[in-house]
Short mmCIF file of C-alpha atoms in Angstrom, two decimals:
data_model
loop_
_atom_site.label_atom_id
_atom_site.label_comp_id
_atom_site.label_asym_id
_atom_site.label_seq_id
_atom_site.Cartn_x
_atom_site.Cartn_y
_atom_site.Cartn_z
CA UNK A 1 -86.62 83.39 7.52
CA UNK A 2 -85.53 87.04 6.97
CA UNK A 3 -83.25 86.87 4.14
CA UNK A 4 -80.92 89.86 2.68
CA UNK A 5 -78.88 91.00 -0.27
CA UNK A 6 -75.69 92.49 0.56
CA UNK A 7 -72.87 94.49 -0.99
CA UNK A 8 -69.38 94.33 0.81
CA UNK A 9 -66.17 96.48 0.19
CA UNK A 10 -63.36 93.79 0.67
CA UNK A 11 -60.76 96.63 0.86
CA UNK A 12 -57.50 97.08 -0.77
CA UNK A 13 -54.75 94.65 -1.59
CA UNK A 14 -52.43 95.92 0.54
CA UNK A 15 -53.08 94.12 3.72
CA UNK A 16 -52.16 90.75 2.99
CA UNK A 17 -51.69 88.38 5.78
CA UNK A 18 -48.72 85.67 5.34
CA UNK A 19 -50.78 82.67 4.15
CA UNK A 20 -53.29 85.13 1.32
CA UNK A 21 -55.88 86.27 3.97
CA UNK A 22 -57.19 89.26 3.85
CA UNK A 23 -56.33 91.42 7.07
CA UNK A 24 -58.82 94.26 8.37
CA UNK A 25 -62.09 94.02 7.98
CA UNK A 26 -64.41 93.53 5.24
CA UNK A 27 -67.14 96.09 5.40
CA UNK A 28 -70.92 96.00 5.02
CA UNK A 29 -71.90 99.01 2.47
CA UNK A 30 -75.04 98.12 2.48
CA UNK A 31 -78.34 95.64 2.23
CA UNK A 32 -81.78 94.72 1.52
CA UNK A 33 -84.37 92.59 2.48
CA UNK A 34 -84.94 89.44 -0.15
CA UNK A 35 -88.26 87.64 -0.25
CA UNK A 36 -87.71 83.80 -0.61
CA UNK A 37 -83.91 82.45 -0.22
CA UNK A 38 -81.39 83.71 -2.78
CA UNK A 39 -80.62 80.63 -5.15
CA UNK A 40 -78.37 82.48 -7.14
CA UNK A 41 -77.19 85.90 -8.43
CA UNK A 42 -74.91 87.28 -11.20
CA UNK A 43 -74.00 91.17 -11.76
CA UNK A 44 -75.91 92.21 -14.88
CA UNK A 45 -73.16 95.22 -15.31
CA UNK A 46 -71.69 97.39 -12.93
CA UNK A 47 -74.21 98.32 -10.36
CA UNK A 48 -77.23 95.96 -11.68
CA UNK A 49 -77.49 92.01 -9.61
CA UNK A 50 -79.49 89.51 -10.70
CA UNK A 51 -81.35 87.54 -8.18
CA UNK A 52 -82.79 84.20 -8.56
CA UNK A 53 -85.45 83.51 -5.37
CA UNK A 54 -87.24 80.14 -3.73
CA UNK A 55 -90.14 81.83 -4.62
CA UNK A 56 -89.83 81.75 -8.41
CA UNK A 57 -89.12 85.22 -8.46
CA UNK A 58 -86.59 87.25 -10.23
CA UNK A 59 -85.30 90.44 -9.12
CA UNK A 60 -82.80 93.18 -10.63
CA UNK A 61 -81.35 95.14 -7.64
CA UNK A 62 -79.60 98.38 -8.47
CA UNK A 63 -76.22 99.28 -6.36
CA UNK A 64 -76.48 102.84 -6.05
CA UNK A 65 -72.94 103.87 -5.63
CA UNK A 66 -73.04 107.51 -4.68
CA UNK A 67 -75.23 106.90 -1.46
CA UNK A 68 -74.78 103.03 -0.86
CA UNK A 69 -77.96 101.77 -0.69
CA UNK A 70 -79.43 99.54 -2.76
CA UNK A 71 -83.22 99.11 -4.32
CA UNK A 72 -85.75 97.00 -6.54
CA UNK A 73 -85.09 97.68 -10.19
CA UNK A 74 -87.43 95.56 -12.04
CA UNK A 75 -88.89 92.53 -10.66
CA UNK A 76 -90.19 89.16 -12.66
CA UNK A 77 -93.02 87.83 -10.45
CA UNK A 78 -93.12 84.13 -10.63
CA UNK A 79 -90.95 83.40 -13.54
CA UNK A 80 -90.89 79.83 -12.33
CA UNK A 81 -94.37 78.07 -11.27
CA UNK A 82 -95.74 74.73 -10.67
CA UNK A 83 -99.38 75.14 -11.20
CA UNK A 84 -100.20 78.32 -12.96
CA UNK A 85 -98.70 81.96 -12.21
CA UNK A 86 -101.85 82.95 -10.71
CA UNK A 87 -101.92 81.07 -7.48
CA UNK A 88 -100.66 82.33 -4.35
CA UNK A 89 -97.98 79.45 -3.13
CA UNK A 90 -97.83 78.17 -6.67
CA UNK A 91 -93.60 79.61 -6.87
CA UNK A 92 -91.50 76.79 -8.33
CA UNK A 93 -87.68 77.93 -7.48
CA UNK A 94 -85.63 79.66 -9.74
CA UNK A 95 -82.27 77.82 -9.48
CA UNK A 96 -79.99 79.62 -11.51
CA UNK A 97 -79.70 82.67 -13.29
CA UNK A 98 -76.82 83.59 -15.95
CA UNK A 99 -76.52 87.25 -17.64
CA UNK A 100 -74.95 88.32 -20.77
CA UNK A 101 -76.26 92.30 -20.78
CA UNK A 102 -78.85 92.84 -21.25
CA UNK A 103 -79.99 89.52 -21.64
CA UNK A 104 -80.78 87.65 -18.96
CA UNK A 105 -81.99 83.60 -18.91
CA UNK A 106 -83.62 81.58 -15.49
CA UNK A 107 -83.63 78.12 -15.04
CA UNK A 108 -85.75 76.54 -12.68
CA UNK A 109 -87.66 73.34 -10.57
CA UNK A 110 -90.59 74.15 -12.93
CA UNK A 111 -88.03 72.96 -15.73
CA UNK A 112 -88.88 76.05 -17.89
CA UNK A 113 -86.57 78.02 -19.38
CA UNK A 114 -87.02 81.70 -19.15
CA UNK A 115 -85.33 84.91 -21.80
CA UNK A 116 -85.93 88.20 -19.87
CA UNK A 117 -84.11 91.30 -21.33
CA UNK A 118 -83.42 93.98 -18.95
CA UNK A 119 -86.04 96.73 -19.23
CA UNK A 120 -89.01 94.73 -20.51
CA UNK A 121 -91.47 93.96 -18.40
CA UNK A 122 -92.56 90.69 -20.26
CA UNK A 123 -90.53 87.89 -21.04
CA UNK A 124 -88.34 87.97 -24.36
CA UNK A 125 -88.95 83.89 -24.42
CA UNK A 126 -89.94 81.07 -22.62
CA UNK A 127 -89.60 77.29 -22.79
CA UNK A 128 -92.53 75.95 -20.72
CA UNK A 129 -91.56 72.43 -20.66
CA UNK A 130 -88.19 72.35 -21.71
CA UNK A 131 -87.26 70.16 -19.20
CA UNK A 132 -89.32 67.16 -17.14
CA UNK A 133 -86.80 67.14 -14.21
CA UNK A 134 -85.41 70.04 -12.23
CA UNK A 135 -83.01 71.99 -14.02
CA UNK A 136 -80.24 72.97 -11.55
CA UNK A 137 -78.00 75.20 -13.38
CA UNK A 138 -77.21 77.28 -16.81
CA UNK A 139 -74.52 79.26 -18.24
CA UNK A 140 -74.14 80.52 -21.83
CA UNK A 141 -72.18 78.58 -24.65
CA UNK A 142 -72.49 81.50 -26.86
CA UNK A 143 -74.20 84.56 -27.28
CA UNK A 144 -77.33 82.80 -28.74
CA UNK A 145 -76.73 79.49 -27.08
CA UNK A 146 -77.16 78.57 -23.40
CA UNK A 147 -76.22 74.65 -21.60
CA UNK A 148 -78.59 73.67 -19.08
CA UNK A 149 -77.78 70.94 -16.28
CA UNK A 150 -81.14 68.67 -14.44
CA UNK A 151 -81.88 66.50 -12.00
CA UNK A 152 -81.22 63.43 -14.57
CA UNK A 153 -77.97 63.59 -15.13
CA UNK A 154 -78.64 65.77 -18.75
CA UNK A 155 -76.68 68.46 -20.44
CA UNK A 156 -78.47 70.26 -22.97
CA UNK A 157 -77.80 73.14 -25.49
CA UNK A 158 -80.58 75.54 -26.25
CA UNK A 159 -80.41 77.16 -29.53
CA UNK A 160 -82.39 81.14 -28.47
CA UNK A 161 -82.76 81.47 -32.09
CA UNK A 162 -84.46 78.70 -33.12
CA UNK A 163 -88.30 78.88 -32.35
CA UNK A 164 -88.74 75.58 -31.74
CA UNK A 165 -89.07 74.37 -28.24
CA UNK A 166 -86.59 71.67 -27.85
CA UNK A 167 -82.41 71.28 -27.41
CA UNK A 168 -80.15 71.12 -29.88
CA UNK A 169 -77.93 68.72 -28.34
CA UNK A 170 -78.55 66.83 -25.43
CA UNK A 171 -75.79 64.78 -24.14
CA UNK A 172 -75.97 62.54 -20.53
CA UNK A 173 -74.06 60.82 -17.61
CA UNK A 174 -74.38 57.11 -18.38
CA UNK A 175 -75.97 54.78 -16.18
CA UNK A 176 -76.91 56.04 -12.57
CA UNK A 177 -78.93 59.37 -13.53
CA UNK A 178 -77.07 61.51 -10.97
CA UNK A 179 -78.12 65.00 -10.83
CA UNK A 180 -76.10 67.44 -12.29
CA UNK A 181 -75.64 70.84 -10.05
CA UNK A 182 -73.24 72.75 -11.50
CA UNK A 183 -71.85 73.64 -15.48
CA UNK A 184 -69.18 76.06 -16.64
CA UNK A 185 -67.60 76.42 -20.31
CA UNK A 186 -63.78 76.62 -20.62
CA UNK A 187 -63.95 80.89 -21.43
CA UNK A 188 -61.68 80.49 -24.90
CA UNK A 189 -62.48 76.85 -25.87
CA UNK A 190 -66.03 77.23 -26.13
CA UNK A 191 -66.59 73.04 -26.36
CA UNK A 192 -64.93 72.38 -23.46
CA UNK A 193 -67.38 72.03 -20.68
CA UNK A 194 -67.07 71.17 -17.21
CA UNK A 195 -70.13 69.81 -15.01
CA UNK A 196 -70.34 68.59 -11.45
CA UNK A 197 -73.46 66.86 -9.28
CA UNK A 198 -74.40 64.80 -6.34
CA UNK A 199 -71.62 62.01 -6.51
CA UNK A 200 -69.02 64.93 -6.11
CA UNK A 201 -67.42 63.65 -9.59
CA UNK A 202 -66.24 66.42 -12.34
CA UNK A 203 -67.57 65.20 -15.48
CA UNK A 204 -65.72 67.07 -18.53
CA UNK A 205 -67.30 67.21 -21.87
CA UNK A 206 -66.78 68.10 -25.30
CA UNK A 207 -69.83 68.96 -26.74
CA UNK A 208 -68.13 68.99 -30.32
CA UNK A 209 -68.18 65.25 -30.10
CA UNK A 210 -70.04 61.99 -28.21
CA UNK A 211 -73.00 62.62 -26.00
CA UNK A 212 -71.08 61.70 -22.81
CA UNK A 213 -68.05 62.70 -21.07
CA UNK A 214 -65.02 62.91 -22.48
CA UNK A 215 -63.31 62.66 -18.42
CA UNK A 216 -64.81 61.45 -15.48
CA UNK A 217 -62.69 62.78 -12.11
CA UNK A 218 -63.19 61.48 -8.56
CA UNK A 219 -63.75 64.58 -6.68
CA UNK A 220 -65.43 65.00 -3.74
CA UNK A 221 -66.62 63.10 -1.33
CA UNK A 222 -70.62 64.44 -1.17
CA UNK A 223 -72.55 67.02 -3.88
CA UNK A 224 -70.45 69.24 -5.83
CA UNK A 225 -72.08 72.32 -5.66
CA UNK A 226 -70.03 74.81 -7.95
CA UNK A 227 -67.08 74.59 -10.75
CA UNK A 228 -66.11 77.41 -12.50
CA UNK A 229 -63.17 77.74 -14.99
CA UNK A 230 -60.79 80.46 -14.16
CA UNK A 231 -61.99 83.15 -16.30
CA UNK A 232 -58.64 84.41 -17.83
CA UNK A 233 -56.86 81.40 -16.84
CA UNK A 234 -58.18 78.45 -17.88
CA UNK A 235 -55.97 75.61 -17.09
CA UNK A 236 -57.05 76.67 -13.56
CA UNK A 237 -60.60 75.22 -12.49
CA UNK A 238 -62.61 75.38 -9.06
CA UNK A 239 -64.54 73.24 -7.15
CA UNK A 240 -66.67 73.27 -4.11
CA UNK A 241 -68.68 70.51 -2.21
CA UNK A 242 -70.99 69.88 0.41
CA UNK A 243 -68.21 68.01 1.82
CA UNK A 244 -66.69 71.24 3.26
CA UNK A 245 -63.60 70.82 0.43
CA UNK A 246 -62.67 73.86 -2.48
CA UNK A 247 -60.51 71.98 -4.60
CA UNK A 248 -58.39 73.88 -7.30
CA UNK A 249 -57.61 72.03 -10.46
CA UNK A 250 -53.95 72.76 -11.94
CA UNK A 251 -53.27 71.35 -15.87
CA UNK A 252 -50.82 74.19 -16.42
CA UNK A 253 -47.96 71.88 -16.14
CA UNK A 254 -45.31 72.17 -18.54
CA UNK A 255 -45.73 70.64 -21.97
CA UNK A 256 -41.86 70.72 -22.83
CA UNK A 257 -41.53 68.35 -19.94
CA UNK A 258 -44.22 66.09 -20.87
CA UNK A 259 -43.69 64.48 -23.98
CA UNK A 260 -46.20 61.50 -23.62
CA UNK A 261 -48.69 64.47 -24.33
CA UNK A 262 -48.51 63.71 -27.71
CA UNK A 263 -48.39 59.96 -27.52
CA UNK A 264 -51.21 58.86 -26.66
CA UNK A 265 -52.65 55.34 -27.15
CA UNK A 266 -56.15 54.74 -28.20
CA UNK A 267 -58.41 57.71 -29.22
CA UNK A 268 -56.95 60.71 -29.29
CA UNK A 269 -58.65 63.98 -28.40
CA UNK A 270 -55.39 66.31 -28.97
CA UNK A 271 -56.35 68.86 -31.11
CA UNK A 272 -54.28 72.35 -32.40
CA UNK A 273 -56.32 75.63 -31.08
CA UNK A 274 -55.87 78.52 -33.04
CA UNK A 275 -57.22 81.36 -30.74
CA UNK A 276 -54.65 80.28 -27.89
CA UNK A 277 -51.33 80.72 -29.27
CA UNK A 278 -49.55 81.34 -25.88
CA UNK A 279 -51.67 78.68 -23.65
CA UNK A 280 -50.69 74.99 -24.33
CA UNK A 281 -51.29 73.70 -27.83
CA UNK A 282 -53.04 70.76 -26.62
CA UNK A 283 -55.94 71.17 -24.12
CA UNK A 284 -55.16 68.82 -20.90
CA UNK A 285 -58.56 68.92 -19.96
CA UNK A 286 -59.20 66.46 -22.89
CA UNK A 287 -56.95 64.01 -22.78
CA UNK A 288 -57.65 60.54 -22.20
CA UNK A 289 -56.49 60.52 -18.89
CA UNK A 290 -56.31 64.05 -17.60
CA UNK A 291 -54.91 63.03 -13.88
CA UNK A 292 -51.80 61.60 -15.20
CA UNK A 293 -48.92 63.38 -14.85
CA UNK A 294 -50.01 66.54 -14.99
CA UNK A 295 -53.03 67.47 -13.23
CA UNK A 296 -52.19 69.06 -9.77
CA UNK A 297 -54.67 69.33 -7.12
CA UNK A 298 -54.98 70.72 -3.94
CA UNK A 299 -57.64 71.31 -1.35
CA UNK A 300 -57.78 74.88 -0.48
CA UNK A 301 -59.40 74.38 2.86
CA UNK A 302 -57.98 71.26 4.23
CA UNK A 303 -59.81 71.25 7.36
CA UNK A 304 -63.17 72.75 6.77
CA UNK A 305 -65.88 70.30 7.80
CA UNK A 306 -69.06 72.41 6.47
CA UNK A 307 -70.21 72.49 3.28
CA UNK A 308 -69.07 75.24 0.50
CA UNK A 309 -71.88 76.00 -0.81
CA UNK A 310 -70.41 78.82 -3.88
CA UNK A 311 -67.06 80.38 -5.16
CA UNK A 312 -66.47 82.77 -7.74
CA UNK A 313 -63.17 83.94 -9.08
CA UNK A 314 -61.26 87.00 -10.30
CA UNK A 315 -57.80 86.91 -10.96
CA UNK A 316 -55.66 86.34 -8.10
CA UNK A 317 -58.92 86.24 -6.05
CA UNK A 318 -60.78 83.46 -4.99
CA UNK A 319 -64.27 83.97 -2.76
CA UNK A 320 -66.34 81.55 -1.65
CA UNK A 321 -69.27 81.27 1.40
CA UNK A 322 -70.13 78.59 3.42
CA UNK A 323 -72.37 76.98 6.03
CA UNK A 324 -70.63 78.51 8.73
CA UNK A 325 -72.16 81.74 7.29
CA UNK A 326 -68.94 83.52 6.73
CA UNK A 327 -67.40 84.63 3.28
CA UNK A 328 -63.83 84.01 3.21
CA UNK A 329 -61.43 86.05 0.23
CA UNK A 330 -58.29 84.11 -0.65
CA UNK A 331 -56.11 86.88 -2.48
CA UNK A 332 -53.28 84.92 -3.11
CA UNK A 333 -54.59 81.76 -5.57
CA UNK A 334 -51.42 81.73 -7.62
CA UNK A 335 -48.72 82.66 -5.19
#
């Protein structure tokens, strides 16, 4: 009922606990009441978040770091609606909300697609019906280019430069329409894309080719709720589920030891990158049959029963929150 943004100080590095938990304390610097439940927020830049509400509301909240305390910046009233913006319960949820400063672009159950820059009052763009289903998630392919995931089972590129209001590219989960939650693009391979929904399977695509996976992965066991590439690490990739797992994905394996890299049978999706001389030549997340050989996993949490319901990464730091309403900090992914 009463919910809150919050900013925490997670302390130095120094007191780390034998297995990568944080010792001491985490501490509250300070809070503010939220209208609606928080769907999702991204940091615009250093001391601006981005909040996505159950309302349909979007808010920019500034962090002001020389008093701790934090207040409305700019608010979006309604950016997602089911009826018309005028009505009072009318709020469709905003669902997810992705920033590349000062842009800023809203997905929602509405299925419109919102451009807000921060700073204007009035929406940059917005694709009223770009979508029939829910659209769950979004993330940026490029600057001008955003994915979207719905409630179908449909990945979609939106060209922001192109006036007309429909994808570029839509691509889809055959069969079963299972709802797609989550999407995340490989940070230097910009057609590798990673998705995740309700059967708990990690569905990787590349959008350079095909309209449907390239990999399907048994995951988890119920709704995958987040994946995110590692950002400066990519052979690294997270996953969290309402199944109370956070399973990290390891294809760093060594290529020198793995000749059958190269021979594969069938089609081959090896290809040469040419921005990534030091990371493997050959992407493992595309080959045939990723899992073979070289794709270590392991469940971070081995015993957690409650859902995970988000993670986010930072080099050697992993943080994630779950229905046991605690945030947990595991400093120590790559030890």
């Amino acid at each position: 009922q009463d919910n809150r943004i919050s900013i925490w100080s997670v302390g130095d590095l120094g007191n780390v606990g034998l297995n990568g938990e944080y010792q001491g304390e985490p501490q509250l610097l300070c809070d503010i009441r939220h209208n609606g439940d928080v769907m999702d927020m991204q940091f615009l830049d250093q001391e601006r978040i981005v909040v996505a509400s159950s309302t349909g509301t979007v808010t920019v909240f500034r962090h002001h770091q020389n008093n701790q305390t934090l207040s409305a910046n700019q608010r979006w009233e309604k950016a997602h609606y089911h009826v018309d913006q005028d009505t009072c319960c009318g709020g469709a949820a905003c669902t997810g909300v992705i920033c590349n400063n000062p842009e800023i672009v809203t997905v929602g159950e509405d299925g419109r697609i919102n451009l807000f820059r921060a700073d204007q009052k009035d929406a940059v763009r917005t694709i009223d019906n770009a979508d029939s289903s829910t659209l769950h998630a979004v993330t940026f392919l490029r600057t001008t280019e955003i994915l979207t995931v719905n409630s179908i089972g449909q990945l979609k590129i939106w060209d922001l430069r192109q006036q007309r209001n429909e994808p570029s590219q839509i691509f889809s989960l055959t069969g079963d329409r299972v709802p797609l939650h989550c999407v995340d693009r490989h940070p230097n391979q910009q057609h590798i894309v990673a998705t995740g929904g309700q059967d708990g399977m990690l569905s990787i695509w590349d959008i350079r080719q095909g309209t449907m996976p390239v990999s399907l992965l048994n995951a988890h066991e119920a709704e995958m709720w987040e994946v995110h590439f590692h950002p400066s690490n990519p052979d690294h990739l997270f996953t969290c589920s309402e199944d109370g797992s956070l399973w990290h994905w390891d294809t760093s394996t060594d290529i020198s030891e793995k000749p059958s890299f190269l021979h594969q049978g069938g089609r081959s999706t090896t290809y040469f990158s040419h921005n990534t001389i030091n990371q493997s030549v050959i992407s493992a997340w595309l080959s045939n049959d990723p899992t073979k050989d070289r794709m270590e996993i392991t469940n971070l949490i081995p015993n957690q029963t409650l859902s995970v319901n988000s993670l986010d990464i930072l080099g050697p730091c992993l943080v994630y929150g779950t229905d046991a309403e605690a945030i947990y900090v595991n400093r120590q992914l790559f030890a």
